[in-house]
Short mmCIF file of N, CA, C and O in Angstrom, two decimals:
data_model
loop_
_atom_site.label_atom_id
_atom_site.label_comp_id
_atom_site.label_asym_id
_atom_site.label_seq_id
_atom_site.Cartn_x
_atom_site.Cartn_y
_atom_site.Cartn_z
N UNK A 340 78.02 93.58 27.56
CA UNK A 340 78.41 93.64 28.92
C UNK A 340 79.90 93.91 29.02
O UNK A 340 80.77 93.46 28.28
N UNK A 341 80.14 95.14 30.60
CA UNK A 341 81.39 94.69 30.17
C UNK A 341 82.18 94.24 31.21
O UNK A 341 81.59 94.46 32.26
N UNK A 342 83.45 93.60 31.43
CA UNK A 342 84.04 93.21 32.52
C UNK A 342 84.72 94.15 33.79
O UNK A 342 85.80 94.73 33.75
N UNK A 343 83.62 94.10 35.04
CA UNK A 343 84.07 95.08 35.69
C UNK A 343 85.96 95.07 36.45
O UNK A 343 86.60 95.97 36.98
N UNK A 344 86.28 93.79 36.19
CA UNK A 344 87.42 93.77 36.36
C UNK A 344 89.12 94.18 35.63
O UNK A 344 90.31 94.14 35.94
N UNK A 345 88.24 94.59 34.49
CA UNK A 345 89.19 95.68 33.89
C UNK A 345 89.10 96.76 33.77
O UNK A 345 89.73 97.44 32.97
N UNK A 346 88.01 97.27 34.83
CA UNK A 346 87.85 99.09 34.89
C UNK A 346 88.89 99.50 36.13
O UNK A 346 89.19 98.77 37.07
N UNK A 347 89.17 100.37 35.98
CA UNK A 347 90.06 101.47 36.78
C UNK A 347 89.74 101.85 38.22
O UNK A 347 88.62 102.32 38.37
N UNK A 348 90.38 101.75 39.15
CA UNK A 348 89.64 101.49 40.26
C UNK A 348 88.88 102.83 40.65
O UNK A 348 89.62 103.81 40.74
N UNK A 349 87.75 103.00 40.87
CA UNK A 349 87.39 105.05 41.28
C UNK A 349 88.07 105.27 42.32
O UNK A 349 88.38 104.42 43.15
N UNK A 350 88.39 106.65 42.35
CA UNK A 350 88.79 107.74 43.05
C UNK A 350 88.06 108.17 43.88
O UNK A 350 87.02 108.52 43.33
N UNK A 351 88.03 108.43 45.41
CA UNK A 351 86.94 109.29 45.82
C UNK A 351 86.68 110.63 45.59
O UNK A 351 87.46 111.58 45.64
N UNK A 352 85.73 110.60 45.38
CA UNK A 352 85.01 112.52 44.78
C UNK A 352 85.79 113.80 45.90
O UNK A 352 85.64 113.89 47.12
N UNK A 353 86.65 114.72 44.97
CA UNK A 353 87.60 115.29 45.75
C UNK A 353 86.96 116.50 45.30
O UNK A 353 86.78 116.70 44.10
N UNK A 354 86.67 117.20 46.04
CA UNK A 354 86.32 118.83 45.89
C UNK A 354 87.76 119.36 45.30
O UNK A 354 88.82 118.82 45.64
N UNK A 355 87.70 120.60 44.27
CA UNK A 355 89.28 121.00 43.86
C UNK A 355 89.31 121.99 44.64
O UNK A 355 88.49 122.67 45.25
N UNK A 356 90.43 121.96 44.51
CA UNK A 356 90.48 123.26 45.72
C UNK A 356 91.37 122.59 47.11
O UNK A 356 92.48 122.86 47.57
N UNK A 357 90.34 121.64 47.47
CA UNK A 357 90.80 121.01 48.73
C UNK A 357 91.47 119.74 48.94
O UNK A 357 91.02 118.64 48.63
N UNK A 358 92.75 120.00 49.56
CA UNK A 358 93.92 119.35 49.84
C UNK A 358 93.17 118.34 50.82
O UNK A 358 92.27 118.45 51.65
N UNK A 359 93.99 117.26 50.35
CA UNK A 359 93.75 115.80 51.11
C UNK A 359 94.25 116.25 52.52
O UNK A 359 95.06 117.18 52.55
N UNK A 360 93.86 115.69 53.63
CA UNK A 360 93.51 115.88 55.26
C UNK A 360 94.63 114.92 55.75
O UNK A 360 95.27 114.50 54.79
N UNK A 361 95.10 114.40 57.08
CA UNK A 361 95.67 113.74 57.24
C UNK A 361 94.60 112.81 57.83
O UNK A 361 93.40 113.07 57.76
N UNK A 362 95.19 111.54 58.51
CA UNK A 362 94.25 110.62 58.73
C UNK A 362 93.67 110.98 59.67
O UNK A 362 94.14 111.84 60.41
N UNK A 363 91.95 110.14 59.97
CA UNK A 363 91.43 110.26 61.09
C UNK A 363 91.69 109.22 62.15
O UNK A 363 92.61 108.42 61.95
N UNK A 364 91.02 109.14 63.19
CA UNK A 364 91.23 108.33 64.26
C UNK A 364 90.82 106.76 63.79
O UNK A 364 91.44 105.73 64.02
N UNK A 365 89.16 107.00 62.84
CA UNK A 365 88.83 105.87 62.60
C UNK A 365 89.79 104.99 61.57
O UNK A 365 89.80 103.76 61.45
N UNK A 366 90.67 106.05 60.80
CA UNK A 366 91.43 105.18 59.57
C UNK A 366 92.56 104.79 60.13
O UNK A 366 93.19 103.96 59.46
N UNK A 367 93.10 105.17 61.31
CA UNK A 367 93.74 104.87 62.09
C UNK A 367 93.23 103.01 62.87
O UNK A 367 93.68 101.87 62.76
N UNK A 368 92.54 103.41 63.31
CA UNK A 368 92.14 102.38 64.46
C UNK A 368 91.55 100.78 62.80
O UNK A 368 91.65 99.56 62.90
N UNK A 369 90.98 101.63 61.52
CA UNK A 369 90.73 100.42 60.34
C UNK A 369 92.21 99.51 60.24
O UNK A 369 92.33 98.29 60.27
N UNK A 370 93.51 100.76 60.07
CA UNK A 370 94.31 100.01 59.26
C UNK A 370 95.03 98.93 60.79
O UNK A 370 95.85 98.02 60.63
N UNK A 371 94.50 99.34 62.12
CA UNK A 371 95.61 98.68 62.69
C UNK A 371 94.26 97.24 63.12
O UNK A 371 94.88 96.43 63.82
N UNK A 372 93.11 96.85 62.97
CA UNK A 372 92.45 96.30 63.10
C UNK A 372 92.15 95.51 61.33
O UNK A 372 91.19 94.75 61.28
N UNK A 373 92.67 95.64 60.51
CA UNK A 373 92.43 95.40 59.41
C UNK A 373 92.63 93.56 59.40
O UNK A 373 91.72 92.91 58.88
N UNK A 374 93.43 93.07 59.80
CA UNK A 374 94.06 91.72 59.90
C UNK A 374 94.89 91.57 61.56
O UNK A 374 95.18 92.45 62.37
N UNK A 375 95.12 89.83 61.59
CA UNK A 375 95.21 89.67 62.83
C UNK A 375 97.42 90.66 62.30
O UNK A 375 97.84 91.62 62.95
N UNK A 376 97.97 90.23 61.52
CA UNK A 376 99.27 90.50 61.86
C UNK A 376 99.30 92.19 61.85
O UNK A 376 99.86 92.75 62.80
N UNK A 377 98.72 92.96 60.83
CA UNK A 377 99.08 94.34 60.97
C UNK A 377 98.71 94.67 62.84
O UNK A 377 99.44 95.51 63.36
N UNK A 378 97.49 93.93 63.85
CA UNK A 378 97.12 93.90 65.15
C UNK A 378 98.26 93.42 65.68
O UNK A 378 98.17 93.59 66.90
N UNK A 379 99.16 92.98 65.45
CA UNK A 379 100.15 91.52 66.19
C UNK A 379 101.28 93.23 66.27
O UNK A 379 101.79 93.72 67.28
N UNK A 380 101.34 93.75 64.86
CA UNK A 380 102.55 94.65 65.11
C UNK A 380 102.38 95.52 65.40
O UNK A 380 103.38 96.24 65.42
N UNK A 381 101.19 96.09 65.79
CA UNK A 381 100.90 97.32 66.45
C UNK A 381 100.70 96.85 67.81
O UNK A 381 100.02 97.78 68.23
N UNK A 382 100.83 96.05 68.79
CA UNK A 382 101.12 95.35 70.13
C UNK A 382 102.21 95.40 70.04
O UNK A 382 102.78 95.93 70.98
N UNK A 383 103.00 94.93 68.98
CA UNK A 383 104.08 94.44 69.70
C UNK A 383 105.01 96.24 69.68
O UNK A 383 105.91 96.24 70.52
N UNK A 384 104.94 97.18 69.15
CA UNK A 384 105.04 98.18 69.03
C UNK A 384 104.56 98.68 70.38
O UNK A 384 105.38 99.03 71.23
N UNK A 385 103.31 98.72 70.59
CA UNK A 385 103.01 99.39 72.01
C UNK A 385 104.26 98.72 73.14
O UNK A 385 104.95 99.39 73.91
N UNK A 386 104.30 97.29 72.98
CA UNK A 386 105.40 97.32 73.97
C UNK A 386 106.55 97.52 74.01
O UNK A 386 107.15 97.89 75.02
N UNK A 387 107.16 97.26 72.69
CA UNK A 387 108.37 98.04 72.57
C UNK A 387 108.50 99.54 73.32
O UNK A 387 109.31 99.97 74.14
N UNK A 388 107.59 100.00 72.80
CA UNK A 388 107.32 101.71 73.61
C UNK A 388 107.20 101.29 74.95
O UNK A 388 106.00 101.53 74.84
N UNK A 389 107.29 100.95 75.91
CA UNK A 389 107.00 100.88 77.07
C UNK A 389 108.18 100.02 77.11
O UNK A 389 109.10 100.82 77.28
N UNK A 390 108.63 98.96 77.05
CA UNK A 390 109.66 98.48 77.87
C UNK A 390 110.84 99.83 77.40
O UNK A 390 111.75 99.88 78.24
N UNK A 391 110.99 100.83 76.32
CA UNK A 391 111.83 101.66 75.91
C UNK A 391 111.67 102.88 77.31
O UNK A 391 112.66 103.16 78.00
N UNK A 392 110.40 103.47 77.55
CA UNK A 392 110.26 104.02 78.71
C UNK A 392 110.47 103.61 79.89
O UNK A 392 110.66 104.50 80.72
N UNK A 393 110.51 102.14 80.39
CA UNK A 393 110.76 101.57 81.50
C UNK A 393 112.37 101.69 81.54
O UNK A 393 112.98 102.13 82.52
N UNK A 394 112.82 101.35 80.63
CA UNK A 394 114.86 101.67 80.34
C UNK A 394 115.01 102.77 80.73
O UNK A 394 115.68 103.00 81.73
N UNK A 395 114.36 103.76 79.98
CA UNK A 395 114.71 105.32 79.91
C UNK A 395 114.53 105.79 81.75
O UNK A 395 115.29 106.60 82.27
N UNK A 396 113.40 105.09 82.50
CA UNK A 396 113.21 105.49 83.66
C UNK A 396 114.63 104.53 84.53
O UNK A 396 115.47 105.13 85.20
N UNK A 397 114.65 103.40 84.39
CA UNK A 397 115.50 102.65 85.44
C UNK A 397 116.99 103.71 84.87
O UNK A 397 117.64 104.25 85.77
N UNK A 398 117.35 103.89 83.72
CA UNK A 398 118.64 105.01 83.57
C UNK A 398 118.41 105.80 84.03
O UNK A 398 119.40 106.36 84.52
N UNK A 399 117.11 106.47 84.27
CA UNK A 399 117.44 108.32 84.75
C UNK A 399 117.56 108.23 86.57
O UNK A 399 118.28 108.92 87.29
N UNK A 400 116.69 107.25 86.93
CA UNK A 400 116.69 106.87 88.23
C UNK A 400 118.23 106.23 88.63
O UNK A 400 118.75 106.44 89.72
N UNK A 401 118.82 105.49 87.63
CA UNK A 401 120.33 105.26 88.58
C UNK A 401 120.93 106.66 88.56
O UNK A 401 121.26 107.20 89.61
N UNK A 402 121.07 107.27 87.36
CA UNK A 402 121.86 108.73 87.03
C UNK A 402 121.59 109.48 88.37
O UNK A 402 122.53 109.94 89.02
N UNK A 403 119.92 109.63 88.88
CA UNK A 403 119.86 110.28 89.85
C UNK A 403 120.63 109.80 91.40
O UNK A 403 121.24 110.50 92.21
N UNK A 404 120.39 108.63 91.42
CA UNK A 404 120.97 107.63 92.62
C UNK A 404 122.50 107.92 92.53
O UNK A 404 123.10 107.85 93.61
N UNK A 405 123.39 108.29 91.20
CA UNK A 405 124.93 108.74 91.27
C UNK A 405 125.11 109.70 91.86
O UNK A 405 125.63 109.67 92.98
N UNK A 406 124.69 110.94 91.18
CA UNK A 406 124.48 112.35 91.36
C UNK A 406 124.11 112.98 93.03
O UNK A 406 124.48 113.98 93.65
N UNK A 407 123.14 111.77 93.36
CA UNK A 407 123.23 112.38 94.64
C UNK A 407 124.14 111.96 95.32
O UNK A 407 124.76 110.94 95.01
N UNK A 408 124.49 112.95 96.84
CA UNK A 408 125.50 112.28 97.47
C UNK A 408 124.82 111.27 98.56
O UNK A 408 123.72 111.62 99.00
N UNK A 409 125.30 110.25 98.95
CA UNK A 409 124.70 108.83 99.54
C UNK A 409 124.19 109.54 101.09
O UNK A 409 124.77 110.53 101.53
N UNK A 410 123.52 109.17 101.51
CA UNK A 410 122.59 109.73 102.85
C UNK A 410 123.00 108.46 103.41
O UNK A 410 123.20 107.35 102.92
N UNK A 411 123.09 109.20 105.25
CA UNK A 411 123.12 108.28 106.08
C UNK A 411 121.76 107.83 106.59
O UNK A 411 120.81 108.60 106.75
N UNK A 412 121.75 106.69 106.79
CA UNK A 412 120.17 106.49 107.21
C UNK A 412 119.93 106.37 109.25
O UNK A 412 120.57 105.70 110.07
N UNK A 413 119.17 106.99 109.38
CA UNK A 413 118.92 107.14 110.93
C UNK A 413 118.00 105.95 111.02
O UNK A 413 116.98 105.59 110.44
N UNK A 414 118.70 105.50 111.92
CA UNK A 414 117.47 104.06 112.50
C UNK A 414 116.18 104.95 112.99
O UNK A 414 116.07 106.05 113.55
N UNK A 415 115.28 103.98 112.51
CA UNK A 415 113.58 104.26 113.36
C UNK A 415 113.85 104.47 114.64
O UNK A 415 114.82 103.98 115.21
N UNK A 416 113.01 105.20 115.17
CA UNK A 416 112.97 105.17 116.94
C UNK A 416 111.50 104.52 116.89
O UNK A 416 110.71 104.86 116.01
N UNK A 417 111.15 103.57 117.89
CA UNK A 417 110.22 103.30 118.25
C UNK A 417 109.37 104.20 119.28
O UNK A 417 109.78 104.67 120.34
N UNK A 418 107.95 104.34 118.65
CA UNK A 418 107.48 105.43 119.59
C UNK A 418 106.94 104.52 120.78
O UNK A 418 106.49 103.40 120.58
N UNK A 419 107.05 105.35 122.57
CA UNK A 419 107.26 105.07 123.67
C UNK A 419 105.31 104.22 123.48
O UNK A 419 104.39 104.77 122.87
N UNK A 420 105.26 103.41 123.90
CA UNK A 420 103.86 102.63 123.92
C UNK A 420 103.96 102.07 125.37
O UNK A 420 104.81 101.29 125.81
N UNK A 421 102.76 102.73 126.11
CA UNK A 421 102.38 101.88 126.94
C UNK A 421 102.18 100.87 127.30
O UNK A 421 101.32 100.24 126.69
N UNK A 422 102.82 100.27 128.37
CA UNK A 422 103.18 98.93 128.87
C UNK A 422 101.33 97.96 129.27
O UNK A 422 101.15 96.74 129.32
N UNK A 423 100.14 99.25 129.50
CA UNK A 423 99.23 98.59 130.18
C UNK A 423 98.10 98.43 129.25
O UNK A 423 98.54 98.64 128.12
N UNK A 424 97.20 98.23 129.22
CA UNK A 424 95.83 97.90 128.19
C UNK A 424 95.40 99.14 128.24
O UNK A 424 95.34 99.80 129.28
N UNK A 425 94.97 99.65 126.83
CA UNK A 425 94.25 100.52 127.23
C UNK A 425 92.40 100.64 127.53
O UNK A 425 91.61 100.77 126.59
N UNK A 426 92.13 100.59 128.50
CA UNK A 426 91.14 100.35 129.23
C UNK A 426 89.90 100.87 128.78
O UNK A 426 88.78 100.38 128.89
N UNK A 427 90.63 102.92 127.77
CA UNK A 427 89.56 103.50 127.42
C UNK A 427 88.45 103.39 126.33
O UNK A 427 87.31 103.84 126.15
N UNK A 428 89.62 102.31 125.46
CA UNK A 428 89.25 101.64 124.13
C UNK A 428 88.75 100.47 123.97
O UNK A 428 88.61 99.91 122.88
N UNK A 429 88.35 99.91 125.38
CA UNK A 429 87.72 98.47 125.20
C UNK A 429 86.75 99.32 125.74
O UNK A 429 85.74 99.07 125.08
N UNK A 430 86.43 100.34 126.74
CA UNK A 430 85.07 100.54 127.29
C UNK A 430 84.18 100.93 126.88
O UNK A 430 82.99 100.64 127.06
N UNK A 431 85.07 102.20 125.80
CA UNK A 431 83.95 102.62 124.54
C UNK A 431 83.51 101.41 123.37
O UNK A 431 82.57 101.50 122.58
N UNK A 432 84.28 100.48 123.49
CA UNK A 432 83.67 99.39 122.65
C UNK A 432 82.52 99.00 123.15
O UNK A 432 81.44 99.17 122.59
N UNK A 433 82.72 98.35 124.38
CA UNK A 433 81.74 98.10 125.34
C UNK A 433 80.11 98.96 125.07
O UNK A 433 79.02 98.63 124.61
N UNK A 434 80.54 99.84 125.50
CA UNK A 434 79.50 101.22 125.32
C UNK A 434 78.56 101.12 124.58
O UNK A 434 77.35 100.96 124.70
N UNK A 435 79.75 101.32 123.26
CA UNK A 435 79.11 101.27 121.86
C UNK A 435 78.10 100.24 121.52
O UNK A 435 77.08 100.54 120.89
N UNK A 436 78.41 98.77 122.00
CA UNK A 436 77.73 97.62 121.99
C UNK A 436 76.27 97.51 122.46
O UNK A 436 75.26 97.27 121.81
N UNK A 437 76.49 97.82 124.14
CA UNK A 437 75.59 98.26 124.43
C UNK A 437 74.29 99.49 124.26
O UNK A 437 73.14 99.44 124.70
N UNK A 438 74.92 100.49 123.50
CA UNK A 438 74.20 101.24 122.93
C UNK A 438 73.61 100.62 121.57
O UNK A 438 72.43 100.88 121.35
N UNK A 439 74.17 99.96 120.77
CA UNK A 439 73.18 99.24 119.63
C UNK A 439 72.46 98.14 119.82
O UNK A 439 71.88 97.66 118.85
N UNK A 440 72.33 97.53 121.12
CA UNK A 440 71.49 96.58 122.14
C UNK A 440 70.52 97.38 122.59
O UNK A 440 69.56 96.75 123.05
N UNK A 441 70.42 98.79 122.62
CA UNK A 441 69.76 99.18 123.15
C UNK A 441 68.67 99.83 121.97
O UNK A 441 67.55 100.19 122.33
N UNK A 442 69.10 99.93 120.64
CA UNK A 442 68.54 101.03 119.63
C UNK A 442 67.56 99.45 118.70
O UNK A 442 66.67 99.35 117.85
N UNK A 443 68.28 98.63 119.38
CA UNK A 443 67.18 97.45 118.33
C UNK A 443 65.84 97.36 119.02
O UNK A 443 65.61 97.45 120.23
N UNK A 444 64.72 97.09 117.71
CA UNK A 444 63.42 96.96 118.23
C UNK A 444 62.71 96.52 119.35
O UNK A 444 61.82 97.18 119.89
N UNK A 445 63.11 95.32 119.72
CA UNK A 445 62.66 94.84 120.34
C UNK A 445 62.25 95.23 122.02
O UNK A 445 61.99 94.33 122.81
N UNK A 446 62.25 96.72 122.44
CA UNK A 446 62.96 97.24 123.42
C UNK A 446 63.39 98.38 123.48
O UNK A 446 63.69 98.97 124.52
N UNK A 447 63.47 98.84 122.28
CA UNK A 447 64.18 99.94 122.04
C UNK A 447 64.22 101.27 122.97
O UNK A 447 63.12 101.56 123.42
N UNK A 448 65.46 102.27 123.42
CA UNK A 448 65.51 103.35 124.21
C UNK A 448 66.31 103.68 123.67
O UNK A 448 67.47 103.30 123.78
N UNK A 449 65.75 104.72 122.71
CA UNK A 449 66.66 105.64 121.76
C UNK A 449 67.14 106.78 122.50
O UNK A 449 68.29 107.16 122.29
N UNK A 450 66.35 107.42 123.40
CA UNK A 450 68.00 108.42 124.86
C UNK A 450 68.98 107.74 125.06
O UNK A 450 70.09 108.15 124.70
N UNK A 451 68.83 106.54 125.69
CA UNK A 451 69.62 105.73 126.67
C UNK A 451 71.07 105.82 126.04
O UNK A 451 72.15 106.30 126.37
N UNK A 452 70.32 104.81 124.52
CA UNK A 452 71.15 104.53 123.21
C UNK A 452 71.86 105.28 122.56
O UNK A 452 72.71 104.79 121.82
N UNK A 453 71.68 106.78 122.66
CA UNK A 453 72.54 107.85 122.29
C UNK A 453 73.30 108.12 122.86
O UNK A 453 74.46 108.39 122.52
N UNK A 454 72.81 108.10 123.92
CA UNK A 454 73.46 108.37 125.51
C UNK A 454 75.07 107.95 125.80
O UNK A 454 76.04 108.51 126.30
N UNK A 455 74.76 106.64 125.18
CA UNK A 455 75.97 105.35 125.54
C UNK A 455 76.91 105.70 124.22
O UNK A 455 78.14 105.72 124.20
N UNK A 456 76.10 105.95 123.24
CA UNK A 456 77.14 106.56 121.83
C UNK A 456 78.06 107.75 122.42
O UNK A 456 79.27 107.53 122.50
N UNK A 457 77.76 108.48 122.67
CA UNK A 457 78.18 109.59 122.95
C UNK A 457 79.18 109.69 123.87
O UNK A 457 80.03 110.58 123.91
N UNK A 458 79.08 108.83 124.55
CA UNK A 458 79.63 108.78 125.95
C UNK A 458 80.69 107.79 125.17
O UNK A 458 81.69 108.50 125.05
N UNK A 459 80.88 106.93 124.78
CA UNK A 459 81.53 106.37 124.25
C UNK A 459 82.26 106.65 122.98
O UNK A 459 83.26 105.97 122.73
N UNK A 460 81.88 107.55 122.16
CA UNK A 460 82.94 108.36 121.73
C UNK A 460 83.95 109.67 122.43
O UNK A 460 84.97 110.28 122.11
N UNK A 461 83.08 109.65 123.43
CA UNK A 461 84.14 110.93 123.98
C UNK A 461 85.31 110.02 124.78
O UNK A 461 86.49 110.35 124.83
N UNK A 462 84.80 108.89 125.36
CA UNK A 462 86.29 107.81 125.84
C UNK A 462 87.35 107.82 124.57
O UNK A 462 88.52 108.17 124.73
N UNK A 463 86.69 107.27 122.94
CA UNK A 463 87.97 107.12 122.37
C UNK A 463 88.39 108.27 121.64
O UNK A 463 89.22 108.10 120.75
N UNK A 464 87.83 109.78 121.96
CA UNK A 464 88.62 110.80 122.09
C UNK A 464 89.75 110.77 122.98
O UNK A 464 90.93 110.88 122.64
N UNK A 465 89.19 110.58 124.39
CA UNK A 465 90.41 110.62 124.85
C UNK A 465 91.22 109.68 125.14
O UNK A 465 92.10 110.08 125.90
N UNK A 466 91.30 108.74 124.90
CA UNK A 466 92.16 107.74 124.60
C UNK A 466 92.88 108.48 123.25
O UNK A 466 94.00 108.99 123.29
N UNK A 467 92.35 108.45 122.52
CA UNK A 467 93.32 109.14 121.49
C UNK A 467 94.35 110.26 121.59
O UNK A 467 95.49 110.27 121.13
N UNK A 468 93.58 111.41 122.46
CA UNK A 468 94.02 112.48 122.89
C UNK A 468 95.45 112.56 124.25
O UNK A 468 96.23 113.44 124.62
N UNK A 469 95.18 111.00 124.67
CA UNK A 469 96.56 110.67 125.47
C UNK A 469 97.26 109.53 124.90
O UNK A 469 97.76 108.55 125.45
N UNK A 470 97.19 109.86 123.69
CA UNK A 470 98.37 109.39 123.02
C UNK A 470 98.15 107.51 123.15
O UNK A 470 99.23 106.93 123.05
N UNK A 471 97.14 106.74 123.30
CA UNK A 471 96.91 105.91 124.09
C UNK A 471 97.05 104.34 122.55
O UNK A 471 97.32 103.14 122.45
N UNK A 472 96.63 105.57 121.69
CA UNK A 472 96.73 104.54 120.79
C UNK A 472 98.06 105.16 119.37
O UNK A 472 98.14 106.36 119.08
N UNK A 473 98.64 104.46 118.93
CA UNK A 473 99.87 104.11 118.44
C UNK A 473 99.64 103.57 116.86
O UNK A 473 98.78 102.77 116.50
N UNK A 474 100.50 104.13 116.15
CA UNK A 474 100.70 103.30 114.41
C UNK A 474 101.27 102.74 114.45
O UNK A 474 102.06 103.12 115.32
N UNK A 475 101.60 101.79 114.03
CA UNK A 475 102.90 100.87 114.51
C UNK A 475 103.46 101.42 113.04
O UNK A 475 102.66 101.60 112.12
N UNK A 476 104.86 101.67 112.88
CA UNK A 476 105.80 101.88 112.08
C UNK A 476 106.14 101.12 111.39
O UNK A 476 107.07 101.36 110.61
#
């Protein structure tokens, strides 16, 4: 018998001719998963890279903030909003309500019920269309 611990370690079977490859993804992803510390320094590497890009951005962003010349800033104007309720947007609510009171089973009048849809979207057209409703800024 003989002791396999004094044989030579094998080689993998290399076609001649052909030049060793560079690594793949998987021998990649073995050696950085191999143990918990070679994992510990390939994290701590990813963040190094990123807090290095976060620097690189907060520098290019002041550089830009020098470079330009400083802007005056114009106050907001508040856009002009009507002092009164708008009347057209509670009615089509209304409407609307009543039109899905009207489309449930129990009762149901699916004209009526369209009827009141319809009619009630063309209110918060125009409520919209006179400016009636507002983004607030």
């Amino acid at each position: 018998m003989t002791d396999e611990s004094q044989l030579p370690p094998s080689q993998p079977h290399r076609e001649p001719g052909v030049e060793e490859s560079e690594p793949t993804v998987l021998d990649y992803f073995k050696s950085v998963t191999k143990d918990w510390p070679s994992f510990i320094t390939f994290l701590r590497s990813l963040i190094e890279i990123e807090q290095r890009a976060q620097v690189n951005r907060a520098v290019a962003e002041q550089a830009r903030l020098q470079a330009e010349p400083e802007l005056v800033e114009e106050p907001l104007v508040q856009p002009a909003r009507p002092g009164r309720f708008t009347w057209r947007a509670g009615a089509a609510l209304l409407l609307a309500l009543m039109a899905q009171f009207l489309l449930e089973p129990p009762g149901a009048n699916a004209e009526l019920g369209v009827a009141l849809y319809a009619f009630a979207a063309g209110l918060v057209a125009l409520s919209f269309f006179r400016d009636e409703w507002q983004i607030v800024p």
